[in-house]
Coordinates of C-alpha atoms in Angstrom, one line a residue:
Chain A
M812 CA 0.0 0.0 0.0
A813 CA 1.1 3.5 -0.8
E814 CA -0.1 6.6 1.0
Y815 CA -1.6 8.2 -2.1
D816 CA -3.3 6.5 -5.1
L817 CA -3.4 8.6 -8.2
Y818 CA -5.7 7.6 -11.0
Y819 CA -5.3 8.9 -14.6
W820 CA -5.1 7.6 -18.2
P821 CA -1.9 5.6 -18.4
T822 CA -0.5 6.8 -21.8
I823 CA -0.8 10.6 -21.7
P824 CA 0.6 13.2 -19.4
G825 CA -2.6 15.2 -19.7
R826 CA -4.3 16.7 -16.6
G827 CA -2.9 13.9 -14.4
E828 CA 0.6 15.3 -14.8
F829 CA -0.3 18.4 -12.7
A830 CA -1.0 16.1 -9.8
R831 CA 1.9 13.7 -10.6
L832 CA 4.5 16.6 -10.6
V833 CA 3.5 17.6 -7.1
L834 CA 3.7 14.0 -5.8
E835 CA 7.1 13.6 -7.4
A836 CA 8.5 17.0 -6.3
G837 CA 7.2 16.3 -2.8
G838 CA 8.8 12.9 -2.6
A839 CA 5.4 11.3 -1.8
D840 CA 4.7 7.6 -1.4
Y841 CA 2.2 7.2 -4.2
R842 CA 1.0 4.7 -6.8
D843 CA 0.1 5.6 -10.4
M844 CA -2.9 3.2 -10.4
A845 CA -3.9 2.9 -14.0
R846 CA -0.3 2.1 -14.9
L847 CA -0.1 -0.8 -12.5
P848 CA -1.1 -4.4 -13.4
E849 CA -4.6 -5.7 -12.5
S850 CA -3.0 -8.1 -10.1
E851 CA -2.0 -5.0 -8.0
G852 CA -5.4 -3.5 -8.2
G853 CA -4.4 -1.3 -11.1
G854 CA -5.3 -0.8 -14.7
V855 CA -7.8 1.3 -16.6
A856 CA -10.8 -1.0 -15.7
A857 CA -10.2 -0.4 -12.0
M858 CA -10.1 3.3 -12.6
L859 CA -13.3 3.3 -14.6
A860 CA -15.0 1.2 -12.0
I861 CA -14.5 4.1 -9.5
V862 CA -15.8 6.7 -12.0
E863 CA -18.8 4.5 -12.6
G864 CA -19.6 4.5 -8.9
R865 CA -18.4 1.0 -8.0
G866 CA -15.9 2.4 -5.5
S867 CA -16.7 5.0 -2.9
H868 CA -19.9 7.0 -2.8
R869 CA -17.6 9.9 -3.5
I870 CA -17.7 9.4 -7.3
P871 CA -15.3 11.5 -9.3
F872 CA -16.7 12.9 -12.6
A873 CA -13.5 12.0 -14.5
P874 CA -9.8 11.2 -14.1
P875 CA -7.6 12.5 -12.7
F876 CA -8.6 11.7 -9.2
L877 CA -6.7 10.9 -6.0
V878 CA -7.7 8.4 -3.3
H879 CA -6.1 9.0 0.1
G880 CA -7.7 6.8 2.7
E881 CA -11.4 7.9 2.8
I882 CA -10.7 11.0 0.8
V883 CA -11.5 11.1 -2.9
I884 CA -10.5 14.3 -4.7
S885 CA -11.0 15.0 -8.4
Q886 CA -9.9 18.0 -10.5
A887 CA -6.2 18.3 -11.3
A888 CA -5.7 21.7 -9.6
E889 CA -7.5 20.6 -6.5
I890 CA -5.4 17.4 -6.2
A891 CA -2.2 19.5 -6.8
A892 CA -3.2 22.0 -4.1
Y893 CA -4.2 19.3 -1.6
C894 CA -0.9 17.4 -2.1
G895 CA 1.1 20.5 -2.2
E896 CA -0.3 21.7 1.1
R897 CA 0.7 18.4 2.7
L898 CA 4.1 17.9 1.0
G899 CA 5.7 21.3 1.7
L900 CA 4.9 22.7 -1.8
A901 CA 2.4 25.4 -0.8
P902 CA 3.0 28.8 0.8
A903 CA 2.8 29.0 4.6
D904 CA 1.1 32.4 4.7
P905 CA -2.7 31.8 4.6
A906 CA -3.4 34.5 2.0
D907 CA -0.6 33.2 -0.2
R908 CA -1.8 29.7 0.3
L909 CA -5.2 30.7 -1.0
F910 CA -3.8 32.7 -3.8
A911 CA -1.6 29.8 -5.0
R912 CA -4.9 27.8 -5.3
S913 CA -6.4 30.5 -7.5
V914 CA -3.2 30.5 -9.7
A915 CA -3.4 26.7 -10.0
L916 CA -7.0 26.8 -11.0
T917 CA -6.3 29.5 -13.6
T918 CA -3.6 27.2 -15.1
A919 CA -6.3 24.5 -15.3
D920 CA -8.3 26.9 -17.3
L921 CA -5.4 27.5 -19.6
V922 CA -5.0 23.7 -20.1
A923 CA -8.7 23.5 -20.9
E924 CA -8.3 26.2 -23.6
V925 CA -5.4 24.3 -25.1
H926 CA -7.5 21.2 -25.2
D927 CA -10.2 23.1 -27.1
T928 CA -7.7 24.3 -29.7
H929 CA -7.9 20.7 -31.2
H930 CA -11.3 19.8 -29.9
P931 CA -13.4 23.0 -30.2
V932 CA -16.6 21.1 -31.2
G933 CA -16.4 18.3 -28.6
T934 CA -14.5 15.4 -27.1
S935 CA -16.8 12.8 -28.7
L936 CA -15.4 13.6 -32.2
Y937 CA -12.0 13.1 -33.6
Y938 CA -9.7 16.0 -34.4
E939 CA -10.0 15.2 -38.1
D940 CA -13.7 15.8 -37.8
Q941 CA -13.4 19.3 -36.4
K942 CA -10.3 20.6 -38.2
P943 CA -11.8 23.8 -39.7
E944 CA -13.1 24.8 -36.3
A945 CA -9.8 23.9 -34.7
L946 CA -7.9 26.1 -37.1
R947 CA -10.0 29.1 -36.1
R948 CA -9.9 28.3 -32.4
A949 CA -6.1 27.8 -32.4
S950 CA -5.5 31.0 -34.2
E951 CA -7.5 32.9 -31.7
F952 CA -5.7 31.1 -28.9
R953 CA -2.3 32.0 -30.2
R954 CA -3.2 35.6 -30.9
E955 CA -5.3 36.5 -27.9
R956 CA -5.2 33.9 -25.1
L957 CA -1.6 32.8 -25.0
P958 CA -0.2 36.3 -24.6
K959 CA -2.8 37.1 -22.0
F960 CA -2.0 34.0 -19.9
L961 CA 1.8 34.4 -20.2
G962 CA 1.6 38.1 -19.5
W963 CA -0.3 37.4 -16.3
Y964 CA 2.2 34.9 -15.0
E965 CA 5.0 37.3 -15.9
A966 CA 3.2 40.1 -13.9
L967 CA 2.8 37.8 -10.9
L968 CA 6.5 37.0 -10.9
A969 CA 7.5 40.6 -11.4
N970 CA 5.2 41.8 -8.6
N971 CA 5.9 39.1 -6.1
P972 CA 7.2 40.9 -3.0
A973 CA 9.3 37.9 -2.1
G974 CA 11.1 38.2 -5.5
P975 CA 10.6 36.9 -9.0
D976 CA 11.7 33.3 -8.4
H977 CA 8.2 32.0 -7.6
L978 CA 4.6 32.9 -8.5
V979 CA 3.5 33.0 -4.9
G980 CA 5.7 33.4 -1.8
D981 CA 9.4 32.6 -1.5
A982 CA 9.6 28.9 -2.2
L983 CA 8.6 26.3 -4.8
T984 CA 4.8 25.6 -4.8
H985 CA 2.3 23.5 -6.7
A986 CA 1.5 26.8 -8.6
D987 CA 5.1 26.9 -9.9
L988 CA 5.0 23.3 -10.9
G989 CA 1.7 23.9 -12.8
L990 CA 3.3 26.7 -14.8
F991 CA 6.3 24.6 -15.5
Q992 CA 4.1 21.9 -17.0
A993 CA 2.0 24.4 -18.9
V994 CA 5.1 25.9 -20.5
E995 CA 6.4 22.4 -21.4
G996 CA 3.1 21.5 -23.0
L997 CA 2.8 24.8 -24.8
R998 CA 6.4 24.4 -26.2
Y999 CA 5.4 20.9 -27.4
A1000 CA 2.1 22.0 -29.0
F1001 CA 3.0 25.4 -30.3
P1002 CA 6.7 25.5 -30.8
R1003 CA 6.5 28.4 -33.3
A1004 CA 4.2 30.5 -31.3
M1005 CA 6.2 29.9 -28.1
A1006 CA 9.5 30.7 -29.8
A1007 CA 8.0 34.0 -30.9
I1008 CA 6.6 35.0 -27.5
E1009 CA 9.0 33.6 -24.9
G1010 CA 11.5 36.5 -25.2
A1011 CA 8.9 38.8 -23.8
H1012 CA 8.4 36.6 -20.7
P1013 CA 11.9 36.1 -19.2
L1014 CA 10.7 35.5 -15.7
V1015 CA 8.3 32.7 -16.8
V1016 CA 11.2 31.0 -18.8
A1017 CA 13.6 31.4 -15.8
L1018 CA 11.0 29.8 -13.5
R1019 CA 10.6 26.9 -16.0
D1020 CA 14.3 26.3 -16.0
R1021 CA 14.6 26.5 -12.2
V1022 CA 11.8 23.9 -11.8
A1023 CA 13.4 21.6 -14.3
A1024 CA 16.7 21.7 -12.3
E1025 CA 15.2 20.8 -8.9
P1026 CA 16.9 17.5 -8.0
R1027 CA 13.7 15.5 -7.5
L1028 CA 12.1 16.9 -10.6
A1029 CA 15.2 16.4 -12.7
A1030 CA 15.3 12.8 -11.6
Y1031 CA 11.6 12.3 -12.4
L1032 CA 11.8 14.0 -15.8
A1033 CA 14.7 11.7 -16.8
S1034 CA 12.8 8.6 -15.6
P1035 CA 10.3 6.3 -17.4
R1036 CA 7.6 7.6 -15.0
R1037 CA 7.5 10.8 -17.1
I1038 CA 5.1 10.1 -20.0
P1039 CA 6.1 12.0 -23.2
F1040 CA 3.6 14.4 -24.8
N1041 CA 1.7 12.8 -27.6
E1042 CA -1.2 13.3 -30.0
D1043 CA -3.7 11.5 -27.7
G1044 CA -3.2 14.0 -24.9
I1045 CA -4.2 17.6 -24.0
F1046 CA -1.1 19.2 -25.6
R1047 CA -0.8 17.9 -29.2
R1048 CA 1.6 18.9 -31.9
Y1049 CA -0.4 19.6 -35.0
P1050 CA 1.7 22.0 -37.0
E1051 CA -1.3 23.5 -38.7
L1052 CA -2.6 24.7 -35.4
D1053 CA 0.7 26.4 -34.7
G1054 CA 0.3 28.6 -37.7
A1055 CA 2.8 26.5 -39.7
Chain B
M1192 CA -16.9 48.7 4.9
A1193 CA -18.3 45.2 4.4
E1194 CA -16.5 42.0 5.4
Y1195 CA -16.4 40.6 1.8
D1196 CA -15.9 42.5 -1.4
L1197 CA -17.0 40.5 -4.5
Y1198 CA -16.0 41.8 -7.9
Y1199 CA -17.8 40.7 -11.1
W1200 CA -19.3 42.2 -14.2
P1201 CA -22.4 44.1 -13.1
T1202 CA -24.9 43.2 -15.8
I1203 CA -24.7 39.4 -16.0
P1204 CA -25.1 36.6 -13.5
G1205 CA -22.3 34.6 -15.2
R1206 CA -19.6 33.0 -13.1
G1207 CA -20.0 35.6 -10.3
E1208 CA -23.4 34.2 -9.4
F1209 CA -21.8 31.0 -8.0
A1210 CA -20.0 33.2 -5.5
R1211 CA -22.9 35.5 -4.9
L1212 CA -25.3 32.7 -4.1
V1213 CA -23.0 31.4 -1.3
L1214 CA -22.7 34.9 0.2
E1215 CA -26.5 35.4 0.0
A1216 CA -27.4 32.0 1.4
G1217 CA -24.8 32.4 4.2
G1218 CA -26.1 35.8 5.2
A1219 CA -22.7 37.4 4.6
D1220 CA -21.9 41.0 5.0
Y1221 CA -20.7 41.7 1.5
R1222 CA -20.5 44.3 -1.2
D1223 CA -21.0 43.7 -4.9
M1224 CA -18.3 46.1 -5.9
A1225 CA -18.8 46.6 -9.6
R1226 CA -22.4 47.5 -9.0
L1227 CA -21.6 50.2 -6.5
P1228 CA -21.0 53.8 -7.6
E1229 CA -17.5 55.1 -8.1
S1230 CA -18.0 57.3 -5.0
E1231 CA -18.1 54.2 -2.9
G1232 CA -15.0 52.6 -4.6
G1233 CA -17.1 50.6 -6.9
G1234 CA -17.7 50.4 -10.7
V1235 CA -16.1 48.4 -13.5
A1236 CA -13.1 50.7 -13.7
A1237 CA -12.2 49.9 -10.1
M1238 CA -12.6 46.2 -10.8
L1239 CA -10.4 46.3 -13.9
A1240 CA -7.7 48.3 -12.0
I1241 CA -7.2 45.3 -9.7
V1242 CA -7.1 42.9 -12.7
E1243 CA -4.5 45.2 -14.3
G1244 CA -2.3 44.9 -11.2
R1245 CA -3.0 48.3 -9.7
G1246 CA -4.4 46.8 -6.5
S1247 CA -2.7 44.0 -4.5
H1248 CA 0.3 42.0 -5.8
R1249 CA -2.2 39.1 -5.7
I1250 CA -3.5 39.9 -9.2
P1251 CA -6.6 37.9 -10.3
F1252 CA -6.6 36.7 -13.9
A1253 CA -10.2 37.7 -14.4
P1254 CA -13.4 38.4 -12.6
P1255 CA -15.0 37.0 -10.4
F1256 CA -12.7 37.6 -7.5
L1257 CA -13.1 38.2 -3.8
V1258 CA -11.2 40.6 -1.6
H1259 CA -11.4 39.7 2.1
G1260 CA -8.8 41.8 3.9
E1261 CA -5.4 40.8 2.6
I1262 CA -6.9 37.8 0.9
V1263 CA -7.6 37.9 -2.9
I1264 CA -9.2 34.8 -4.3
S1265 CA -10.2 34.3 -7.9
Q1266 CA -12.1 31.4 -9.7
A1267 CA -15.8 31.1 -8.9
A1268 CA -15.7 27.6 -7.4
E1269 CA -12.7 28.6 -5.2
I1270 CA -14.6 31.7 -3.9
A1271 CA -17.7 29.6 -3.3
A1272 CA -15.8 27.0 -1.4
Y1273 CA -13.9 29.6 0.7
C1274 CA -17.1 31.4 1.6
G1275 CA -19.0 28.3 2.1
E1276 CA -16.5 26.9 4.5
R1277 CA -16.7 30.1 6.6
L1278 CA -20.5 30.6 6.4
G1279 CA -21.7 27.2 7.4
L1280 CA -22.3 26.1 3.8
A1281 CA -19.8 23.3 3.6
P1282 CA -19.7 19.8 5.1
A1283 CA -18.1 19.4 8.6
D1284 CA -16.5 16.0 7.8
P1285 CA -13.1 16.6 6.3
A1286 CA -13.4 14.1 3.4
D1287 CA -16.9 15.5 2.6
R1288 CA -15.5 19.0 2.7
L1289 CA -12.8 18.1 0.1
F1290 CA -15.3 16.3 -2.0
A1291 CA -17.7 19.2 -2.1
R1292 CA -14.8 21.2 -3.5
S1293 CA -14.3 18.7 -6.3
V1294 CA -18.0 18.8 -7.1
A1295 CA -18.0 22.6 -7.2
L1296 CA -15.0 22.6 -9.6
T1297 CA -16.7 20.1 -11.8
T1298 CA -19.7 22.4 -12.0
A1299 CA -17.3 25.2 -13.0
D1300 CA -16.2 22.9 -15.9
L1301 CA -19.9 22.4 -16.9
V1302 CA -20.3 26.2 -16.9
A1303 CA -17.2 26.6 -19.1
E1304 CA -18.7 24.0 -21.5
V1305 CA -21.9 25.9 -21.7
H1306 CA -20.0 29.1 -22.5
D1307 CA -18.3 27.3 -25.3
T1308 CA -21.6 26.3 -26.9
H1309 CA -22.0 29.9 -28.0
H1310 CA -18.3 30.7 -28.2
P1311 CA -16.5 27.6 -29.5
V1312 CA -13.9 29.6 -31.4
G1313 CA -13.1 32.2 -28.9
T1314 CA -14.2 35.0 -26.6
S1315 CA -12.7 37.8 -28.7
L1316 CA -15.3 37.1 -31.5
Y1317 CA -19.1 37.7 -31.4
Y1318 CA -21.5 34.8 -31.4
E1319 CA -22.6 35.8 -34.9
D1320 CA -19.1 35.3 -36.2
Q1321 CA -18.9 31.7 -34.9
K1322 CA -22.4 30.4 -35.5
P1323 CA -21.7 27.3 -37.6
E1324 CA -19.1 26.2 -35.0
A1325 CA -21.6 27.0 -32.2
L1326 CA -24.3 24.9 -33.8
R1327 CA -22.0 21.8 -33.9
R1328 CA -20.7 22.4 -30.4
A1329 CA -24.1 22.9 -28.9
S1330 CA -25.5 19.8 -30.6
E1331 CA -22.6 17.8 -29.1
F1332 CA -23.2 19.4 -25.7
R1333 CA -26.9 18.5 -25.7
R1334 CA -26.3 14.9 -26.9
E1335 CA -23.2 13.9 -25.0
R1336 CA -22.2 16.3 -22.2
L1337 CA -25.5 17.4 -20.7
P1338 CA -26.7 13.8 -20.0
K1339 CA -23.2 12.9 -18.6
F1340 CA -23.2 15.8 -16.1
L1341 CA -26.8 15.5 -15.0
G1342 CA -26.4 11.7 -14.7
W1343 CA -23.4 12.3 -12.5
Y1344 CA -25.2 14.7 -10.1
E1345 CA -28.1 12.3 -10.0
A1346 CA -25.7 9.4 -9.0
L1347 CA -24.1 11.5 -6.3
L1348 CA -27.5 12.3 -4.8
A1349 CA -28.7 8.6 -5.1
N1350 CA -25.5 7.4 -3.5
N1351 CA -25.1 9.9 -0.7
P1352 CA -25.1 7.9 2.5
A1353 CA -26.8 10.8 4.3
G1354 CA -29.7 10.7 1.9
P1355 CA -30.6 12.2 -1.5
D1356 CA -31.3 15.7 -0.3
H1357 CA -27.8 17.0 -0.8
L1358 CA -24.9 16.3 -3.0
V1359 CA -22.4 15.9 -0.1
G1360 CA -23.2 15.4 3.5
D1361 CA -26.6 16.1 5.3
A1362 CA -27.0 19.8 4.9
L1363 CA -27.0 22.5 2.3
T1364 CA -23.5 23.3 0.9
H1365 CA -21.9 25.5 -1.8
A1366 CA -21.9 22.4 -4.0
D1367 CA -25.7 22.3 -3.9
L1368 CA -26.0 26.0 -4.6
G1369 CA -23.7 25.5 -7.6
L1370 CA -25.9 22.8 -9.0
F1371 CA -29.0 25.0 -8.4
Q1372 CA -27.5 27.8 -10.4
A1373 CA -26.3 25.4 -13.2
V1374 CA -29.9 24.0 -13.5
E1375 CA -31.4 27.5 -13.6
G1376 CA -28.9 28.5 -16.3
L1377 CA -29.4 25.3 -18.3
R1378 CA -33.2 25.8 -18.2
Y1379 CA -32.7 29.3 -19.5
A1380 CA -30.3 28.4 -22.2
F1381 CA -31.7 25.0 -23.3
P1382 CA -35.4 24.9 -22.4
R1383 CA -36.2 22.2 -24.9
A1384 CA -33.2 20.0 -24.1
M1385 CA -33.9 20.3 -20.3
A1386 CA -37.6 19.6 -20.7
A1387 CA -36.7 16.4 -22.4
I1388 CA -34.1 15.3 -19.9
E1389 CA -35.3 16.5 -16.5
G1390 CA -37.7 13.6 -15.9
A1391 CA -34.8 11.2 -15.8
H1392 CA -33.1 13.2 -13.1
P1393 CA -35.7 13.6 -10.3
L1394 CA -33.3 14.0 -7.5
V1395 CA -31.5 16.9 -9.3
V1396 CA -34.8 18.6 -9.9
A1397 CA -35.9 18.1 -6.2
L1398 CA -32.6 19.6 -5.0
R1399 CA -33.1 22.6 -7.3
D1400 CA -36.6 23.1 -5.8
R1401 CA -35.4 22.8 -2.2
V1402 CA -32.6 25.3 -2.7
A1403 CA -35.1 27.8 -4.3
A1404 CA -37.3 27.5 -1.3
E1405 CA -34.6 28.2 1.3
P1406 CA -35.8 31.4 3.0
R1407 CA -32.6 33.4 2.4
L1408 CA -32.3 32.2 -1.2
A1409 CA -36.0 32.8 -1.9
A1410 CA -35.7 36.4 -0.6
Y1411 CA -32.6 36.9 -2.7
L1412 CA -34.1 35.4 -5.9
A1413 CA -37.0 37.8 -5.6
S1414 CA -34.8 40.8 -5.0
P1415 CA -33.2 43.2 -7.5
R1416 CA -29.8 41.9 -6.4
R1417 CA -30.5 38.7 -8.5
I1418 CA -29.5 39.6 -12.1
P1419 CA -31.6 37.9 -14.8
F1420 CA -30.0 35.7 -17.3
N1421 CA -29.4 37.5 -20.6
E1422 CA -27.6 37.1 -23.9
D1423 CA -24.4 38.8 -22.7
G1424 CA -23.7 36.1 -20.1
I1425 CA -22.6 32.5 -19.9
F1426 CA -26.1 31.0 -20.2
R1427 CA -27.7 32.4 -23.3
R1428 CA -31.0 31.6 -24.9
Y1429 CA -30.3 31.1 -28.6
P1430 CA -33.1 28.8 -29.8
E1431 CA -31.0 27.4 -32.6
L1432 CA -28.5 26.1 -30.1
D1433 CA -31.3 24.3 -28.3
G1434 CA -32.2 22.3 -31.4
A1435 CA -35.2 24.4 -32.1

């Protein structure tokens, strides 16, 4: 038995990665359930049984979700905040602690918008069946939304009274880890757009580099536990959506 | 001075209503800042100044946000949970308390999906400029997503060990208020689709009715503080998107 059981699709980083990064950076004793064999209680079928209500009466709407004893938490940002607050990856100051949650939830919104660049009509259809809509949505995302989100993160870093090394407070938090993952995903999905915009956001880039160099994170990122981005996930590399 | 200052667009219920309902149901001492005159520190300009970083270093990405002393919280579900936990509108049991947050955040996802039925390409364009995409997205929403969300709420109510009167625990919480508002908005935006599907979700409908009859809520809903749904908000009545 591990202390934390994380459930998410086993072949994509997706939203689950925002929880996984906190567990990894916090050195948590956790299991990645859907990637374990059925003989250990793992697998996708075991995950879906919980979503279908055959586990706790606390039924998550969708993966990712975390089971921690009697506790069931869904929503990537909520899992990240919950784990971060227990693993030393959240601000100590109460107002900062709450604000870090707001930042993490806003990153979840960014991730949802990235998902909608390739699935603007709906998740029940293939990308190929909504490509004209995706081209329009992605163009709007690159032009309007990407600068707005990156500019906001840059402003948080520039205005942080504890200095520009972290989004909130003076130490690494789940909010920083979320931004790291968002930047990695954006670089994968929109390499052209990101190359064009990163220079105007030096504090965001520096934060990304600092997170990648954290010893626990660096070890994780080099391990097989880190699932590469791919075209089944949230961040997909379709060159036509990157204005290529 | 009030204890809580809520900031949201003054002419739509939108995402701000999920926070406002908790403040109202909890009998909070709050101000609806953007609806106050400038002479009282209110108005849209005062709200946007905070979003632009001219207030606290805790800069919200977008309205709604709550200012409570030094605390700045953005994201509707996070504001609702924060206020609910302070105003007696959250479960006492720690696991239930966390699960109520997951439910509230999932309702926020539902609201985002409703928004995207009329703005699938992006918020910087008018509905009229993305109508073909909206027709496809709304059709997918009515066929796939609406039944999935309502079925999930119904299952939570049916499986609640404390009985089917509340989503989590044995008393009214911010999660229930969120579902109430979602049902009201869905009835406004998709009257045909909702009329067709409500009969299969009797516990959801009963919860909606119970919330509407809560004395504080009933008084609020009958007051001018309750902003009617309209076609500038999240929930919009465009008959063509309702399959009419």
